[in-house]
Short mmCIF file of C-alpha atoms in Angstrom, two decimals:
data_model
loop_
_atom_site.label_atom_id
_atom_site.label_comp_id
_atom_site.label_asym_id
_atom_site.label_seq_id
_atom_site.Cartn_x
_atom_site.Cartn_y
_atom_site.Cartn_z
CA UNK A 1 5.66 -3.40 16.60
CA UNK A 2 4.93 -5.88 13.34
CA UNK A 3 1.67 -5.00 12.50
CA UNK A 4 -0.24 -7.65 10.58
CA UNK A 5 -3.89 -7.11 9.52
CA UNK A 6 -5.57 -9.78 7.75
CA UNK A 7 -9.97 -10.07 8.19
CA UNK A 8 -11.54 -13.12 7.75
CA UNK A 9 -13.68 -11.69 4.74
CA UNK A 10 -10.00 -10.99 3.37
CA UNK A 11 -9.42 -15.00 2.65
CA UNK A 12 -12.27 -15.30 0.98
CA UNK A 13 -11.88 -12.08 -1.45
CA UNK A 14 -8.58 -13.96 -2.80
CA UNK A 15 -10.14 -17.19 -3.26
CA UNK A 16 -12.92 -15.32 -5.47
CA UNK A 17 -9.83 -13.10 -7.22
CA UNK A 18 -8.36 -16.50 -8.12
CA UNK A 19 -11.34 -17.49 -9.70
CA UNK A 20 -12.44 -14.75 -11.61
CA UNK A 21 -8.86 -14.36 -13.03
CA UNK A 22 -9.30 -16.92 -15.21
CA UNK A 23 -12.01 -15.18 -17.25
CA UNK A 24 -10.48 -11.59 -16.67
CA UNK A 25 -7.99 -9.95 -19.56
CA UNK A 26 -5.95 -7.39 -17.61
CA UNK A 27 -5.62 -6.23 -13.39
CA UNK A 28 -5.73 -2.64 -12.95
CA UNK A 29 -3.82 -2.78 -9.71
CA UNK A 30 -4.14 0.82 -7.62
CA UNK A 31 -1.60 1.48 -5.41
CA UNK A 32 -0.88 4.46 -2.89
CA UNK A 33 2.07 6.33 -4.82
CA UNK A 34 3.23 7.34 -1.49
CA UNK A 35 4.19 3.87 -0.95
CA UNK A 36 3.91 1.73 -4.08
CA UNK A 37 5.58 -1.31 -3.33
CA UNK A 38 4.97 -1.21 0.04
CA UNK A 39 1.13 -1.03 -0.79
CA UNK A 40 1.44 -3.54 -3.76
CA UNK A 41 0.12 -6.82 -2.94
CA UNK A 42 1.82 -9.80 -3.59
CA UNK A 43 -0.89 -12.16 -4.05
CA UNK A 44 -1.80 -9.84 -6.77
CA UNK A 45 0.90 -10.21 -8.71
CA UNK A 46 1.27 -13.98 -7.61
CA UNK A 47 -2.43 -14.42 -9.41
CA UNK A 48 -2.28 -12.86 -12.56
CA UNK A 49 1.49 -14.17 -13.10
CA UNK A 50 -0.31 -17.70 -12.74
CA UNK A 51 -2.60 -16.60 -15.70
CA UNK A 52 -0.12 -14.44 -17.53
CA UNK A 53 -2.48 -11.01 -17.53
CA UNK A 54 -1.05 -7.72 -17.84
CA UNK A 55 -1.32 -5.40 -15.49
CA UNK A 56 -1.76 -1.44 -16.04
CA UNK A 57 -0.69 -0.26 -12.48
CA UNK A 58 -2.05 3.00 -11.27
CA UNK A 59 -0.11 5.31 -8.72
CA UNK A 60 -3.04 6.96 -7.20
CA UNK A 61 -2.93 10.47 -4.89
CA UNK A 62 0.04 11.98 -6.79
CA UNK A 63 -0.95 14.77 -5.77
CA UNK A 64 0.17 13.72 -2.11
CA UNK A 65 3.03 12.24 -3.26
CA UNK A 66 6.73 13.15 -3.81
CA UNK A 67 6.72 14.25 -8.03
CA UNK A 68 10.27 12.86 -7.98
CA UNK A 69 9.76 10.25 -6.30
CA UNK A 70 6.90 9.28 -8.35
CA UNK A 71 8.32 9.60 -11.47
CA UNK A 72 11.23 7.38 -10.02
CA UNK A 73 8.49 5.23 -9.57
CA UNK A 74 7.23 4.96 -13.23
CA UNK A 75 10.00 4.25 -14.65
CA UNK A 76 10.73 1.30 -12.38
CA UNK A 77 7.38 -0.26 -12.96
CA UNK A 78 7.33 0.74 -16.75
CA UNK A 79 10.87 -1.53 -17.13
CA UNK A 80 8.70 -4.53 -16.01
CA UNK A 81 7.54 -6.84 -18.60
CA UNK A 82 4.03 -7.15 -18.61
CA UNK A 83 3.60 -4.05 -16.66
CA UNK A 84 2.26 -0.45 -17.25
CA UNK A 85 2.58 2.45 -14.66
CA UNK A 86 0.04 5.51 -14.58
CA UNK A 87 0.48 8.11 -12.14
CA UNK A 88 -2.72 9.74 -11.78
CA UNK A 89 -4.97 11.50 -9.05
CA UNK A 90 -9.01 10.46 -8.97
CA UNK A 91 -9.25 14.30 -8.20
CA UNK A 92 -8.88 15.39 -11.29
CA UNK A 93 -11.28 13.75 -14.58
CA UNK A 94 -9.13 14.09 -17.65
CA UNK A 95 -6.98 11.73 -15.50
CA UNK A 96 -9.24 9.10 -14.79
CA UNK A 97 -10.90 9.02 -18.42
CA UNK A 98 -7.67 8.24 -19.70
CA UNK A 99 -7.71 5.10 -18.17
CA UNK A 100 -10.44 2.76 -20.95
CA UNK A 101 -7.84 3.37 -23.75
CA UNK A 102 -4.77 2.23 -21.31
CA UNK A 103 -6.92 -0.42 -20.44
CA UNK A 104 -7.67 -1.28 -24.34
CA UNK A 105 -3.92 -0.86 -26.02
CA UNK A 106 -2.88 -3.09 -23.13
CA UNK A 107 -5.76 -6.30 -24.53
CA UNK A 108 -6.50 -5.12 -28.38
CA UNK A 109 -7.67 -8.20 -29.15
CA UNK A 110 -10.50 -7.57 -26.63
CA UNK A 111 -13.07 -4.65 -26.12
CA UNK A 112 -15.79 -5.12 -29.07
CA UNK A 113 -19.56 -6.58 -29.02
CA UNK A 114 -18.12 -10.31 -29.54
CA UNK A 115 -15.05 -10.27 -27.29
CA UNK A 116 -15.93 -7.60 -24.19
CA UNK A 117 -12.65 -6.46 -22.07
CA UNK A 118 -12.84 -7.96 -18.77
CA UNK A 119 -10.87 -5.99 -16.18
CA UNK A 120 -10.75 -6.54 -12.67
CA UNK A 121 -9.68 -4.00 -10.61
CA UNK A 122 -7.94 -4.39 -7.37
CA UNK A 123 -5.95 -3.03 -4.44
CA UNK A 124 -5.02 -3.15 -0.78
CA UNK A 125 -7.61 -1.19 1.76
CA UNK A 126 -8.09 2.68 1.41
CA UNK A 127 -5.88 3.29 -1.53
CA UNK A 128 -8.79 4.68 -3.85
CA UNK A 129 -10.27 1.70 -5.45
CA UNK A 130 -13.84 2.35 -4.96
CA UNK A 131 -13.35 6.41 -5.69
CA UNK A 132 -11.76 5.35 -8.58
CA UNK A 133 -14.34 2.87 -9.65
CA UNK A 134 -17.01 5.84 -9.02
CA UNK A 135 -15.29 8.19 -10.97
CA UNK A 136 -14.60 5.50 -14.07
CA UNK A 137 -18.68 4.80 -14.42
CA UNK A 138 -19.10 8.76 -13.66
CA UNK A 139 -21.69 7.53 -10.69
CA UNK A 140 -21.93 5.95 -6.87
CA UNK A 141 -21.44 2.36 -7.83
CA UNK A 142 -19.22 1.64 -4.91
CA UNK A 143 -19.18 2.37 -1.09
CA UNK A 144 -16.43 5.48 0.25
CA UNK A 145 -15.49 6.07 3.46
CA UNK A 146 -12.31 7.10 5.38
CA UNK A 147 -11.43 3.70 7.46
CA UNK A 148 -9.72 0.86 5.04
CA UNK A 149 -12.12 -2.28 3.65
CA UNK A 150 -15.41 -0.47 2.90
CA UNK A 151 -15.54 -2.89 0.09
CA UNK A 152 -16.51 -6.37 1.46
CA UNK A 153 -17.54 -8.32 -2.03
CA UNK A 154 -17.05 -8.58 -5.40
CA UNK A 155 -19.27 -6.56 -7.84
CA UNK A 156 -19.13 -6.58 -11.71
CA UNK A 157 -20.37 -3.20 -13.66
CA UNK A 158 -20.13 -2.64 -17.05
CA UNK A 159 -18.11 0.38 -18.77
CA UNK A 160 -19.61 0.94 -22.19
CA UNK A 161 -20.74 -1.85 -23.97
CA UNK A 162 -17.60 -3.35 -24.61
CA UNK A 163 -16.03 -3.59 -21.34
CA UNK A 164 -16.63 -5.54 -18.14
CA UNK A 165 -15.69 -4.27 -14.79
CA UNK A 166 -15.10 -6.71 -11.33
CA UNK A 167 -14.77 -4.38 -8.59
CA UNK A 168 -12.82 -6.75 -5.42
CA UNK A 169 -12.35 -5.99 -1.72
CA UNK A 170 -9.48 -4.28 -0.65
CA UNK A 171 -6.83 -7.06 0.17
CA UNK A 172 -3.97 -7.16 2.59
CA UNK A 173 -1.52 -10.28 2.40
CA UNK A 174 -1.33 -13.31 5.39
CA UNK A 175 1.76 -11.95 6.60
CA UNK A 176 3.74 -8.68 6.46
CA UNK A 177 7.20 -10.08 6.04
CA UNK A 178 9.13 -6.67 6.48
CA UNK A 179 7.94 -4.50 9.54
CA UNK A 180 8.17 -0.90 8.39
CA UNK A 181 5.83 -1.95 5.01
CA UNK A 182 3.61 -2.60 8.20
CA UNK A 183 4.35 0.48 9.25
CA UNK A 184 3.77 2.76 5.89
CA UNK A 185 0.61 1.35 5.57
CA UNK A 186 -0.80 2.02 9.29
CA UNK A 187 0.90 5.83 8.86
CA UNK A 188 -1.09 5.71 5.05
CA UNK A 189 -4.27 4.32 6.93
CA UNK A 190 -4.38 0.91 5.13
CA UNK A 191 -4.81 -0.63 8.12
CA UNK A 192 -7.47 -0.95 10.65
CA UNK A 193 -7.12 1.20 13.36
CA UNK A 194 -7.75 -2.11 15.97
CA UNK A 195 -4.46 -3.78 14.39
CA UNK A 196 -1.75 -1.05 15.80
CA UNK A 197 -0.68 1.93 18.04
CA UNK A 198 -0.97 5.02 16.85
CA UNK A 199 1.75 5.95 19.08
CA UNK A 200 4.05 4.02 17.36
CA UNK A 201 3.35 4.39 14.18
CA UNK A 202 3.73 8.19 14.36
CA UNK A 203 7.01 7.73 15.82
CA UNK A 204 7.93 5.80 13.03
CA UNK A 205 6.50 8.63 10.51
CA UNK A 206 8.39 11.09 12.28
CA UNK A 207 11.73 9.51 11.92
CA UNK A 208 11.50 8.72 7.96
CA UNK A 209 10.35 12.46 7.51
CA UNK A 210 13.35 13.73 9.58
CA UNK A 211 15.41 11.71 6.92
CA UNK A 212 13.80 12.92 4.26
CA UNK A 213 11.94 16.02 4.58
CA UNK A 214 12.97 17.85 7.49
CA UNK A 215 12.50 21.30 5.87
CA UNK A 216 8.09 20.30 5.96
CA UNK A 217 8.31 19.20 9.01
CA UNK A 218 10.13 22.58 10.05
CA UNK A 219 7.90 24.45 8.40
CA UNK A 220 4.36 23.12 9.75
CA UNK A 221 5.08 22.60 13.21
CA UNK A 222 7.59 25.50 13.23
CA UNK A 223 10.24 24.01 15.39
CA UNK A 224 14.08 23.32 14.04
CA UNK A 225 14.60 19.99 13.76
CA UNK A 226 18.63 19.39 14.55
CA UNK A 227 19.08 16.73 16.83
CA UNK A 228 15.61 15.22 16.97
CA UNK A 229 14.18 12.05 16.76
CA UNK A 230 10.85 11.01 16.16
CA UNK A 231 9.57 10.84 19.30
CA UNK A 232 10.21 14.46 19.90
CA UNK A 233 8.80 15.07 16.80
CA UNK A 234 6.11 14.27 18.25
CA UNK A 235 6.33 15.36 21.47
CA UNK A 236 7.19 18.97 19.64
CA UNK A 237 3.67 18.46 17.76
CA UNK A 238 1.91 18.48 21.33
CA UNK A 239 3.95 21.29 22.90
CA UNK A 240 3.22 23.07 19.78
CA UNK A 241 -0.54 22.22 19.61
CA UNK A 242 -0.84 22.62 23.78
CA UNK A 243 -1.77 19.05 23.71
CA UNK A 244 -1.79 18.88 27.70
CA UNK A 245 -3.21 15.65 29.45
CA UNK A 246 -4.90 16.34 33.34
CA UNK A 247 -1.70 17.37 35.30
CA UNK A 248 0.01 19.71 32.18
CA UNK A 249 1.95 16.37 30.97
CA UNK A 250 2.48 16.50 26.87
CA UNK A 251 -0.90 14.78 24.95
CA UNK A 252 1.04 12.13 23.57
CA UNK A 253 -1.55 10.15 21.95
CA UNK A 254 -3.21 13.10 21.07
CA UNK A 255 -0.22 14.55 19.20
CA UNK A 256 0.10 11.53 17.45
CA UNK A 257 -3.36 11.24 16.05
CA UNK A 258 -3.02 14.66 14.84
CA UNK A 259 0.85 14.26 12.94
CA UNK A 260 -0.81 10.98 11.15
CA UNK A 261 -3.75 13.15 10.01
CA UNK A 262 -1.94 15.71 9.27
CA UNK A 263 0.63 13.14 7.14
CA UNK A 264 -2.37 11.76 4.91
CA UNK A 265 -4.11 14.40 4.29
CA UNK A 266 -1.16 16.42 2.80
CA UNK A 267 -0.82 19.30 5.23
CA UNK A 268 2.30 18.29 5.56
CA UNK A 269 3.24 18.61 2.15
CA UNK A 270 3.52 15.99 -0.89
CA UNK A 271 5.73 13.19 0.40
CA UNK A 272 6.39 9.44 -0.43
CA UNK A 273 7.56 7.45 1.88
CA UNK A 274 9.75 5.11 -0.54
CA UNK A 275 11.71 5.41 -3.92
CA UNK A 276 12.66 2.40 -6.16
CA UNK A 277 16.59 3.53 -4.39
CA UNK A 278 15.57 3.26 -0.67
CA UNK A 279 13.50 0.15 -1.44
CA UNK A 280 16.29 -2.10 -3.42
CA UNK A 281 18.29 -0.98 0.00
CA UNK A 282 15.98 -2.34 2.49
CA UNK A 283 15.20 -5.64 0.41
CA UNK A 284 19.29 -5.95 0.65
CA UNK A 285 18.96 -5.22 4.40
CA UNK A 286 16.38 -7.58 4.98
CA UNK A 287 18.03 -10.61 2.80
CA UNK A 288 21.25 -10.20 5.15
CA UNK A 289 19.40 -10.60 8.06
CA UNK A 290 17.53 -13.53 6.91
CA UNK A 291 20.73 -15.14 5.96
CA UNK A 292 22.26 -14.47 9.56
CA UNK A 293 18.94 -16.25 11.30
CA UNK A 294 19.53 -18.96 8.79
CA UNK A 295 23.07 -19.39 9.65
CA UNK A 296 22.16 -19.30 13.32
CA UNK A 297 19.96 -21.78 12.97
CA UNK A 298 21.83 -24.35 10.83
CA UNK A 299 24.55 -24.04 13.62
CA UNK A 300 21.72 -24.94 16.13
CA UNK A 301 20.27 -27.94 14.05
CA UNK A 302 23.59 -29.38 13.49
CA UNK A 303 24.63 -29.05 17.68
CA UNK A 304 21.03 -30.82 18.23
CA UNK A 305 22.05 -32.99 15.83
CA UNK A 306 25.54 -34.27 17.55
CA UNK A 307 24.25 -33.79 20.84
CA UNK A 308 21.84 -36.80 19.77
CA UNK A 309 24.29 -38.66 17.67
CA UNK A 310 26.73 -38.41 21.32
CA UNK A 311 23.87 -39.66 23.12
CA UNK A 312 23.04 -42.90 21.04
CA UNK A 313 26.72 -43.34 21.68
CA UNK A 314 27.11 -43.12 25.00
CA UNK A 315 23.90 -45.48 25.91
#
């Protein structure tokens, strides 16, 4: 399944981002640090690279998140020019008021009575923009909820006197160009739950967790987990559970729902999906197959081609 998930009210949220980055300083760019390059957006990066802004990235819900693999994380993004990774939960405060004087080392010529820091903070769906905004301005300034783009429009607050907040919309990009980034952010709930199959996303979950961390999976659901795939993963969740449609045939669907939920809301244990390691490998993956399909189809342009250049010949 490539799941692509791209509202209308999406395309207009990037033309406004591309306008206010011209009068913006620095892009706080929150990402899920379960999945930080799979949740990064690339328009993001293509707009303030346009305007040459720094960005302080934030890998939000640590605490959900692989320590290891976050700290993998960090360093990666910290070897970026231009970039500045902070790992951070919006669960905890000492966390999020560090976050101004980030903000401030990373634009010092900004941030007093004459010159205000303007900061625009943005983010794909449901990866804690708006909580974080709330917890920033230490009040409800900004809509919550569980399913991904609460935020429809722009908003500008102001944090002290000296700085300017632009809260955007969560954004997704036109096109998901590598399927299981499609699928990390359905399993993360970044996407809206009309654009996929639970089914098959929690198949998907199943199998990158039997990679990875078999041992939580083993010890939640309280099965062993030798010779499994991720459909019986699942299937195991709904013996387990006694997830039994009309008949006594397994829940399926039910199972599902209740492995993804338990998956984001960290019953299952802290776990990241992706590490700078398994994401380098994947790119490489994905750039081999793209060269084969362009191969396949230069050899098919250039047959066309001769077929043609027989036929003028031959009439």
């Amino acid at each position: 399944m490539a799941i692509q998930w791209y509202p209308g009210h999406m395309n207009a949220a990037k033309k406004k981002a591309a306008e206010q980055m011209e009068n913006t300083d620095l892009v706080i760019e929150v990402v899920d640090a379960r999945l930080p390059e799979a949740s990064c957006n690339p328009m993001v990066e293509e707009l303030r690279l346009f305007r040459q802004r720094p960005c302080l990235k934030i890998l939000n819900k640590i605490d959900l998140a692989d320590p290891a693999a976050t700290a993998a994380w960090v360093a990666y993004y910290n070897a970026q020019e231009g970039v500045t990774a902070y790992a951070m939960t919006t669960k905890k405060p000492a966390e999020v008021a560090r976050i101004p004087d980030l903000a401030k080392s990373l634009a010092p010529h900004r941030g007093v009575p004459t010159k205000p820091l303007r900061i625009m903070i943005m983010g794909i769906p449901n990866v804690g923009k708006s909580t974080l905004m709330n917890a920033l301005l230490k009040k409800r300034v900004a809509k919550v909820g569980d399913e991904p783009a609460v935020t429809k429009q722009q908003q500008k607050l102001y944090l002290g006197k000296n700085t300017i907040l632009v809260d955007t919309p969560g954004m997704l990009w036109p096109k998901i160009a590598l399927p299981s980034d499609g699928l990390m952010l359905a399993a993360s709930h970044a996407i809206g739950a009309n654009a996929l199959i639970e089914e098959e996303v929690a198949v998907f979950l199943a199998d990158v967790l039997l990679q990875r961390y078999p041992a939580l999976l083993a010890t939640r659901y309280g099965f062993k987990t030798e010779g499994m795939d991720g459909i019986a993963v699942v299937e195991g969740v709904a013996a387990r559970r006694g997830f039994r449609q009309k008949g006594g045939d397994l829940d399926f669907e039910k199972a599902s729902h209740t492995f993804l939920g338990d998956y984001r809301s960290g019953i299952l244990g802290r776990i990241s999906l992706e590490t700078p390691e398994t994401r380098q490998a994947l790119l490489a993956e994905h750039a081999a197959e793209m060269a084969v399909k362009a191969e396949k189809a230069a050899i098919l342009a250039a047959e066309k081609a001769r077929a043609a250049a027989n036929g003028k010949r031959g009439s």
